[in-house]
Amino acid sequence: MTLAQRTKKIAAPGTSRMRTIANELKAQGLHIVNFAAGELDGDTSDAVKQGARQAIDAGKNIYTPTMGAPELRKQLGALVSQHTGVAYAHDEVGLTAGAKQALYNAAMVLLDPDDEVIIPNPYWVTFPTQVELAQGRPVFIETRDAGYQLMASQVEQAITPKTKALIINTPNNPSGAVYQAAQLAKIAALALQHDFWIIFDECYAALVRGGHQHAHILAIEPRLKERIVLVNSFSKSHALTGWRLGYVAAPAPVMKAMENLQGHTTSNPSSVAQYAISYALAREDGQFIARVNRTLDERLRRALAIVAEMPSVQVAQPQGAFYLFLDISAHLGKQLDGTVIADVDQFCEAALREARIAMVSGAAFGDPSSVRISYAISTDDVVEGLQRLRQLLQRLQ
Ligand SMILES: Cc1ncc(COP(=O)(O)O)c(C=O)c1O
């Protein structure tokens, strides 16, 4: 069977693979600590659920305009304006089936063949694939040596006449880094000077660890408005991964091009999800996300105490999202009961087999020295799973 050449550029997301194996083992009755999930463990808010019930009963079960219901676009325009200090009208904001679709739309409407897109490494798995599907070329810059911070000097070195865009994801998946305002200011200046787009993925903006603040590049440099595509989502902020609702804010011509594209791919995202979020946003008092952050802060505190006891494991203190990115490279090449653990993929498989913990290999994020652990699972599981990991590491020779 001959499939399109395009399919060679698309591998199953590494994050999904470990999730699938973990679920299979769970189905066999084994207690797997699942560090591989990319979502909150708690349920969404009552307001969202109430909004959904009302939407269904009110017959909001049919198509909305492609880029979303006008009242929600207006609400989100106001929200983005409030967060950035830069005015966004309703036709500069659109709803998508998760941030994933917003990012895909951006790649498809901005990139021509061979356009270069700078992507900080480690990166969320989907960024390079989407760029390649749009026939662009990912250009990676390494952030590990800077504690996973994105440094303007590195961005500058990667710029060529073909640079079309830079993808910034802060708070970052997988490292948990929250990018510094001072660096973002310099990067904004580079974008204006060299005339490239910033695709700003802030899906985890609401999820910051105690004491840290999400710095918004557009709030820092409002002139960037004509050069930025903002991407956000309700998946992580409202524990709504299954509903597939995200949004994008961009200059009106970009939004129009996205509307044309989306009109031929999926049309509008779920109408019920849109009305439910609209209802919830109108009633939000910040309590839900504050509770989530408090819980995550405590889990992180417990987690870091155990990680500190792990032999030869490096970790940068996470400032946002809900991931720990553990550098276990000192253990690669060692043996577990006589079998060599040659690389991080083998390490993850051994951890699943021997310690019943599912993690995501850093190779999926372009960094084969590390593993990603989500601490958005029960506190008991965080503690139990990390203790099992520590014991596993102690067995390696
Ligand atoms: C950095 C980043 N961007 C985008 C997404 C996609 O989120 P959504 O569920 O809204 O499509 C994810 C999901 O894990 C993510 O980690």
PDB file of C-alpha atoms in Angstrom, residues 49-275:
ATOM      1  CA  LYS A  49     -20.965  21.871  33.627  1.00  0.00           C
ATOM      2  CA  GLN A  50     -23.939  24.068  34.375  1.00  0.00           C
ATOM      3  CA  GLY A  51     -23.204  26.127  31.266  1.00  0.00           C
ATOM      4  CA  ALA A  52     -23.117  22.980  29.139  1.00  0.00           C
ATOM      5  CA  ARG A  53     -26.453  21.721  30.485  1.00  0.00           C
ATOM      6  CA  GLN A  54     -28.068  25.055  29.810  1.00  0.00           C
ATOM      7  CA  ALA A  55     -26.600  25.220  26.315  1.00  0.00           C
ATOM      8  CA  ILE A  56     -27.985  21.803  25.420  1.00  0.00           C
ATOM      9  CA  ASP A  57     -31.416  22.618  26.851  1.00  0.00           C
ATOM     10  CA  ALA A  58     -31.450  25.950  25.034  1.00  0.00           C
ATOM     11  CA  GLY A  59     -30.846  24.124  21.741  1.00  0.00           C
ATOM     12  CA  LYS A  60     -27.304  25.390  21.172  1.00  0.00           C
ATOM     13  CA  ASN A  61     -26.634  22.139  19.367  1.00  0.00           C
ATOM     14  CA  ILE A  62     -26.119  23.386  15.849  1.00  0.00           C
ATOM     15  CA  TYR A  63     -23.289  25.054  13.890  1.00  0.00           C
ATOM     16  CA  THR A  64     -21.920  28.344  15.130  1.00  0.00           C
ATOM     17  CA  PRO A  65     -19.968  30.631  12.791  1.00  0.00           C
ATOM     18  CA  THR A  66     -16.675  28.936  11.847  1.00  0.00           C
ATOM     19  CA  MET A  67     -14.460  30.883  14.262  1.00  0.00           C
ATOM     20  CA  GLY A  68     -16.995  30.688  17.080  1.00  0.00           C
ATOM     21  CA  ALA A  69     -20.108  32.267  18.552  1.00  0.00           C
ATOM     22  CA  PRO A  70     -19.925  36.083  18.278  1.00  0.00           C
ATOM     23  CA  GLU A  71     -20.650  36.656  21.983  1.00  0.00           C
ATOM     24  CA  LEU A  72     -17.805  34.338  23.031  1.00  0.00           C
ATOM     25  CA  ARG A  73     -15.408  35.960  20.556  1.00  0.00           C
ATOM     26  CA  LYS A  74     -16.319  39.291  22.116  1.00  0.00           C
ATOM     27  CA  GLN A  75     -15.763  37.961  25.638  1.00  0.00           C
ATOM     28  CA  LEU A  76     -12.392  36.551  24.652  1.00  0.00           C
ATOM     29  CA  GLY A  77     -11.393  39.740  22.872  1.00  0.00           C
ATOM     30  CA  ALA A  78     -12.014  41.556  26.156  1.00  0.00           C
ATOM     31  CA  LEU A  79     -10.095  38.913  28.105  1.00  0.00           C
ATOM     32  CA  VAL A  80      -7.057  39.030  25.796  1.00  0.00           C
ATOM     33  CA  SER A  81      -7.160  42.844  25.876  1.00  0.00           C
ATOM     34  CA  GLN A  82      -7.214  42.743  29.665  1.00  0.00           C
ATOM     35  CA  HIS A  83      -4.308  40.278  29.891  1.00  0.00           C
ATOM     36  CA  THR A  84      -2.100  42.044  27.379  1.00  0.00           C
ATOM     37  CA  GLY A  85      -3.109  45.688  27.704  1.00  0.00           C
ATOM     38  CA  VAL A  86      -3.520  45.672  23.906  1.00  0.00           C
ATOM     39  CA  ALA A  87      -6.994  46.055  22.387  1.00  0.00           C
ATOM     40  CA  TYR A  88      -8.370  43.003  20.541  1.00  0.00           C
ATOM     41  CA  ALA A  89     -11.674  43.196  18.681  1.00  0.00           C
ATOM     42  CA  HIS A  90     -13.995  40.206  18.304  1.00  0.00           C
ATOM     43  CA  ASP A  91     -12.788  39.546  14.729  1.00  0.00           C
ATOM     44  CA  GLU A  92      -9.203  39.284  15.935  1.00  0.00           C
ATOM     45  CA  VAL A  93     -10.048  36.316  18.180  1.00  0.00           C
ATOM     46  CA  GLY A  94     -11.292  32.899  17.066  1.00  0.00           C
ATOM     47  CA  LEU A  95     -12.265  29.562  18.613  1.00  0.00           C
ATOM     48  CA  THR A  96     -10.550  26.334  17.618  1.00  0.00           C
ATOM     49  CA  ALA A  97     -10.720  22.629  18.477  1.00  0.00           C
ATOM     50  CA  GLY A  98      -8.072  22.966  21.176  1.00  0.00           C
ATOM     51  CA  ALA A  99      -4.854  24.950  20.990  1.00  0.00           C
ATOM     52  CA  LYS A 100      -3.601  22.222  18.684  1.00  0.00           C
ATOM     53  CA  GLN A 101      -5.868  23.385  15.899  1.00  0.00           C
ATOM     54  CA  ALA A 102      -4.984  27.027  16.543  1.00  0.00           C
ATOM     55  CA  LEU A 103      -1.292  26.153  16.121  1.00  0.00           C
ATOM     56  CA  TYR A 104      -1.978  24.112  13.009  1.00  0.00           C
ATOM     57  CA  ASN A 105      -3.994  26.964  11.508  1.00  0.00           C
ATOM     58  CA  ALA A 106      -1.092  29.305  12.263  1.00  0.00           C
ATOM     59  CA  ALA A 107       1.451  27.049  10.556  1.00  0.00           C
ATOM     60  CA  MET A 108      -0.787  26.592   7.524  1.00  0.00           C
ATOM     61  CA  VAL A 109      -1.593  30.258   6.958  1.00  0.00           C
ATOM     62  CA  LEU A 110       1.840  31.720   7.769  1.00  0.00           C
ATOM     63  CA  LEU A 111       4.372  29.324   6.247  1.00  0.00           C
ATOM     64  CA  ASP A 112       5.566  28.917   2.687  1.00  0.00           C
ATOM     65  CA  PRO A 113       7.788  25.986   1.647  1.00  0.00           C
ATOM     66  CA  ASP A 114      11.253  26.171   3.247  1.00  0.00           C
ATOM     67  CA  ASP A 115      10.358  28.983   5.609  1.00  0.00           C
ATOM     68  CA  GLU A 116      12.304  28.525   8.816  1.00  0.00           C
ATOM     69  CA  VAL A 117      10.629  28.373  12.200  1.00  0.00           C
ATOM     70  CA  ILE A 118      12.773  28.667  15.306  1.00  0.00           C
ATOM     71  CA  ILE A 119      11.706  26.220  18.011  1.00  0.00           C
ATOM     72  CA  PRO A 120      13.316  26.094  21.464  1.00  0.00           C
ATOM     73  CA  ASN A 121      14.393  22.570  22.440  1.00  0.00           C
ATOM     74  CA  PRO A 122      13.025  20.750  24.429  1.00  0.00           C
ATOM     75  CA  TYR A 123       9.733  21.433  22.660  1.00  0.00           C
ATOM     76  CA  TRP A 124       6.157  20.231  22.781  1.00  0.00           C
ATOM     77  CA  VAL A 125       6.090  17.287  20.368  1.00  0.00           C
ATOM     78  CA  THR A 126       3.558  18.752  17.960  1.00  0.00           C
ATOM     79  CA  PHE A 127       5.384  21.997  17.072  1.00  0.00           C
ATOM     80  CA  PRO A 128       7.952  20.577  14.617  1.00  0.00           C
ATOM     81  CA  THR A 129       5.493  18.143  13.044  1.00  0.00           C
ATOM     82  CA  GLN A 130       2.991  20.878  12.300  1.00  0.00           C
ATOM     83  CA  VAL A 131       5.732  23.088  10.846  1.00  0.00           C
ATOM     84  CA  GLU A 132       6.824  20.240   8.579  1.00  0.00           C
ATOM     85  CA  LEU A 133       3.272  19.494   7.511  1.00  0.00           C
ATOM     86  CA  ALA A 134       3.070  23.110   6.379  1.00  0.00           C
ATOM     87  CA  GLN A 135       6.357  22.483   4.475  1.00  0.00           C
ATOM     88  CA  GLY A 136       8.301  24.780   6.782  1.00  0.00           C
ATOM     89  CA  ARG A 137      11.663  23.886   8.347  1.00  0.00           C
ATOM     90  CA  PRO A 138      12.121  23.687  12.133  1.00  0.00           C
ATOM     91  CA  VAL A 139      15.342  25.268  13.394  1.00  0.00           C
ATOM     92  CA  PHE A 140      16.046  24.201  16.953  1.00  0.00           C
ATOM     93  CA  ILE A 141      17.828  26.118  19.672  1.00  0.00           C
ATOM     94  CA  GLU A 142      18.895  24.373  22.883  1.00  0.00           C
ATOM     95  CA  THR A 143      17.698  25.781  26.179  1.00  0.00           C
ATOM     96  CA  ARG A 144      19.042  23.156  28.605  1.00  0.00           C
ATOM     97  CA  ASP A 145      22.294  24.947  29.440  1.00  0.00           C
ATOM     98  CA  ALA A 146      20.347  28.096  30.355  1.00  0.00           C
ATOM     99  CA  GLY A 147      18.142  26.184  32.819  1.00  0.00           C
ATOM    100  CA  TYR A 148      15.559  25.851  29.987  1.00  0.00           C
ATOM    101  CA  GLN A 149      15.202  29.612  29.721  1.00  0.00           C
ATOM    102  CA  LEU A 150      14.819  31.054  26.243  1.00  0.00           C
ATOM    103  CA  MET A 151      17.698  33.483  25.727  1.00  0.00           C
ATOM    104  CA  ALA A 152      17.420  36.271  23.184  1.00  0.00           C
ATOM    105  CA  SER A 153      21.092  35.840  22.227  1.00  0.00           C
ATOM    106  CA  GLN A 154      20.378  32.291  21.081  1.00  0.00           C
ATOM    107  CA  VAL A 155      17.320  33.361  19.117  1.00  0.00           C
ATOM    108  CA  GLU A 156      19.441  36.039  17.447  1.00  0.00           C
ATOM    109  CA  GLN A 157      22.062  33.500  16.393  1.00  0.00           C
ATOM    110  CA  ALA A 158      19.402  31.308  14.782  1.00  0.00           C
ATOM    111  CA  ILE A 159      17.884  34.091  12.660  1.00  0.00           C
ATOM    112  CA  THR A 160      18.495  33.869   8.895  1.00  0.00           C
ATOM    113  CA  PRO A 161      16.835  35.633   5.948  1.00  0.00           C
ATOM    114  CA  LYS A 162      14.459  32.638   5.815  1.00  0.00           C
ATOM    115  CA  THR A 163      13.250  32.956   9.402  1.00  0.00           C
ATOM    116  CA  LYS A 164       9.485  33.276   9.284  1.00  0.00           C
ATOM    117  CA  ALA A 165       8.471  32.583  12.863  1.00  0.00           C
ATOM    118  CA  LEU A 166       9.537  31.715  16.393  1.00  0.00           C
ATOM    119  CA  ILE A 167       7.375  29.477  18.554  1.00  0.00           C
ATOM    120  CA  ILE A 168       7.408  30.473  22.206  1.00  0.00           C
ATOM    121  CA  ASN A 169       5.721  28.262  24.766  1.00  0.00           C
ATOM    122  CA  THR A 170       5.630  29.704  28.261  1.00  0.00           C
ATOM    123  CA  PRO A 171       4.987  28.303  30.857  1.00  0.00           C
ATOM    124  CA  ASN A 172       6.789  25.520  29.088  1.00  0.00           C
ATOM    125  CA  ASN A 173       5.919  21.946  28.367  1.00  0.00           C
ATOM    126  CA  PRO A 174       8.014  19.880  29.135  1.00  0.00           C
ATOM    127  CA  SER A 175      10.487  21.895  31.255  1.00  0.00           C
ATOM    128  CA  GLY A 176       8.102  23.908  33.454  1.00  0.00           C
ATOM    129  CA  ALA A 177      10.172  27.041  32.739  1.00  0.00           C
ATOM    130  CA  VAL A 178       8.436  30.409  32.735  1.00  0.00           C
ATOM    131  CA  TYR A 179      10.320  32.670  30.367  1.00  0.00           C
ATOM    132  CA  GLN A 180      11.813  35.860  31.800  1.00  0.00           C
ATOM    133  CA  ALA A 181      10.329  39.244  30.914  1.00  0.00           C
ATOM    134  CA  ALA A 182      13.755  40.747  30.185  1.00  0.00           C
ATOM    135  CA  GLN A 183      14.539  38.074  27.583  1.00  0.00           C
ATOM    136  CA  LEU A 184      11.058  38.309  26.060  1.00  0.00           C
ATOM    137  CA  ALA A 185      11.532  42.055  25.651  1.00  0.00           C
ATOM    138  CA  LYS A 186      14.746  41.477  23.683  1.00  0.00           C
ATOM    139  CA  ILE A 187      13.110  38.746  21.616  1.00  0.00           C
ATOM    140  CA  ALA A 188      10.194  41.064  20.789  1.00  0.00           C
ATOM    141  CA  ALA A 189      12.710  43.642  19.550  1.00  0.00           C
ATOM    142  CA  LEU A 190      14.334  40.974  17.349  1.00  0.00           C
ATOM    143  CA  ALA A 191      10.952  40.026  15.858  1.00  0.00           C
ATOM    144  CA  LEU A 192      10.240  43.653  14.970  1.00  0.00           C
ATOM    145  CA  GLN A 193      13.721  44.239  13.618  1.00  0.00           C
ATOM    146  CA  HIS A 194      13.921  41.059  11.520  1.00  0.00           C
ATOM    147  CA  ASP A 195      10.251  40.954  10.665  1.00  0.00           C
ATOM    148  CA  PHE A 196       9.276  37.467  11.780  1.00  0.00           C
ATOM    149  CA  TRP A 197       6.169  36.121  13.501  1.00  0.00           C
ATOM    150  CA  ILE A 198       5.926  35.119  17.128  1.00  0.00           C
ATOM    151  CA  ILE A 199       3.604  32.203  17.746  1.00  0.00           C
ATOM    152  CA  PHE A 200       2.982  32.541  21.464  1.00  0.00           C
ATOM    153  CA  ASP A 201       1.571  29.393  23.028  1.00  0.00           C
ATOM    154  CA  GLU A 202       0.404  30.258  26.539  1.00  0.00           C
ATOM    155  CA  CYS A 203      -1.803  27.233  27.210  1.00  0.00           C
ATOM    156  CA  TYR A 204      -0.381  26.982  30.735  1.00  0.00           C
ATOM    157  CA  ALA A 205      -0.572  30.706  31.523  1.00  0.00           C
ATOM    158  CA  ALA A 206      -3.017  30.135  34.394  1.00  0.00           C
ATOM    159  CA  LEU A 207      -0.821  27.452  35.903  1.00  0.00           C
ATOM    160  CA  VAL A 208       2.125  29.064  37.640  1.00  0.00           C
ATOM    161  CA  ARG A 209       3.841  27.824  40.761  1.00  0.00           C
ATOM    162  CA  GLY A 210       3.819  29.906  43.918  1.00  0.00           C
ATOM    163  CA  GLY A 211       5.633  33.202  43.542  1.00  0.00           C
ATOM    164  CA  HIS A 212       6.050  33.077  39.768  1.00  0.00           C
ATOM    165  CA  GLN A 213       4.268  35.153  37.162  1.00  0.00           C
ATOM    166  CA  HIS A 214       3.549  34.502  33.510  1.00  0.00           C
ATOM    167  CA  ALA A 215       5.248  37.256  31.500  1.00  0.00           C
ATOM    168  CA  HIS A 216       3.308  38.195  28.378  1.00  0.00           C
ATOM    169  CA  ILE A 217       5.462  39.227  25.450  1.00  0.00           C
ATOM    170  CA  LEU A 218       2.711  41.426  23.997  1.00  0.00           C
ATOM    171  CA  ALA A 219       2.180  43.252  27.277  1.00  0.00           C
ATOM    172  CA  ILE A 220       5.913  43.919  27.264  1.00  0.00           C
ATOM    173  CA  GLU A 221       5.986  45.116  23.634  1.00  0.00           C
ATOM    174  CA  PRO A 222       2.530  46.201  22.371  1.00  0.00           C
ATOM    175  CA  ARG A 223       3.913  47.014  18.882  1.00  0.00           C
ATOM    176  CA  LEU A 224       4.212  43.266  18.404  1.00  0.00           C
ATOM    177  CA  LYS A 225       0.466  43.042  17.836  1.00  0.00           C
ATOM    178  CA  GLU A 226       0.888  42.970  14.042  1.00  0.00           C
ATOM    179  CA  ARG A 227       3.490  40.225  14.320  1.00  0.00           C
ATOM    180  CA  ILE A 228       2.033  37.849  16.905  1.00  0.00           C
ATOM    181  CA  VAL A 229      -0.342  34.914  16.967  1.00  0.00           C
ATOM    182  CA  LEU A 230      -1.523  34.216  20.512  1.00  0.00           C
ATOM    183  CA  VAL A 231      -2.627  30.680  21.252  1.00  0.00           C
ATOM    184  CA  ASN A 232      -4.483  29.617  24.357  1.00  0.00           C
ATOM    185  CA  SER A 233      -6.756  26.809  25.482  1.00  0.00           C
ATOM    186  CA  PHE A 234      -9.301  25.791  28.073  1.00  0.00           C
ATOM    187  CA  SER A 235      -7.794  22.298  28.198  1.00  0.00           C
ATOM    188  CA  LYS A 236      -5.392  22.963  31.058  1.00  0.00           C
ATOM    189  CA  SER A 237      -6.875  26.045  32.726  1.00  0.00           C
ATOM    190  CA  HIS A 238     -10.357  24.493  33.070  1.00  0.00           C
ATOM    191  CA  ALA A 239      -9.514  20.757  33.101  1.00  0.00           C
ATOM    192  CA  LEU A 240     -11.339  20.389  29.794  1.00  0.00           C
ATOM    193  CA  THR A 241      -8.965  18.457  27.555  1.00  0.00           C
ATOM    194  CA  GLY A 242     -11.774  16.272  26.258  1.00  0.00           C
ATOM    195  CA  TRP A 243     -13.955  19.102  25.036  1.00  0.00           C
ATOM    196  CA  ARG A 244     -11.410  20.387  22.545  1.00  0.00           C
ATOM    197  CA  LEU A 245     -11.701  24.105  22.927  1.00  0.00           C
ATOM    198  CA  GLY A 246      -8.898  26.581  22.358  1.00  0.00           C
ATOM    199  CA  TYR A 247      -8.572  30.040  20.923  1.00  0.00           C
ATOM    200  CA  VAL A 248      -6.310  32.170  18.844  1.00  0.00           C
ATOM    201  CA  ALA A 249      -5.804  35.934  18.668  1.00  0.00           C
ATOM    202  CA  ALA A 250      -4.147  37.424  15.599  1.00  0.00           C
ATOM    203  CA  PRO A 251      -4.361  40.351  13.187  1.00  0.00           C
ATOM    204  CA  ALA A 252      -7.655  40.334  11.262  1.00  0.00           C
ATOM    205  CA  PRO A 253      -6.154  39.196   7.892  1.00  0.00           C
ATOM    206  CA  VAL A 254      -4.520  36.196   9.626  1.00  0.00           C
ATOM    207  CA  MET A 255      -7.805  35.420  11.359  1.00  0.00           C
ATOM    208  CA  LYS A 256      -9.660  35.608   8.038  1.00  0.00           C
ATOM    209  CA  ALA A 257      -7.188  33.174   6.439  1.00  0.00           C
ATOM    210  CA  MET A 258      -7.605  30.829   9.412  1.00  0.00           C
ATOM    211  CA  GLU A 259     -11.371  31.081   9.075  1.00  0.00           C
ATOM    212  CA  ASN A 260     -11.177  30.067   5.415  1.00  0.00           C
ATOM    213  CA  LEU A 261      -8.939  27.108   6.299  1.00  0.00           C
ATOM    214  CA  GLN A 262     -10.981  26.007   9.297  1.00  0.00           C
ATOM    215  CA  GLY A 263     -14.144  26.331   7.225  1.00  0.00           C
ATOM    216  CA  HIS A 264     -12.815  23.522   5.024  1.00  0.00           C
ATOM    217  CA  THR A 265     -11.374  21.335   7.768  1.00  0.00           C
ATOM    218  CA  THR A 266     -13.511  21.178  10.917  1.00  0.00           C
ATOM    219  CA  SER A 267     -15.776  24.261  10.844  1.00  0.00           C
ATOM    220  CA  ASN A 268     -16.616  25.525  14.317  1.00  0.00           C
ATOM    221  CA  PRO A 269     -15.403  23.791  17.481  1.00  0.00           C
ATOM    222  CA  SER A 270     -18.113  22.159  19.620  1.00  0.00           C
ATOM    223  CA  SER A 271     -21.017  24.555  20.090  1.00  0.00           C
ATOM    224  CA  VAL A 272     -21.863  23.179  23.540  1.00  0.00           C
ATOM    225  CA  ALA A 273     -18.269  23.624  24.708  1.00  0.00           C
ATOM    226  CA  GLN A 274     -18.292  27.211  23.461  1.00  0.00           C
ATOM    227  CA  TYR A 275     -21.501  28.174  25.253  1.00  0.00           C
TER     228      TYR A 275
END
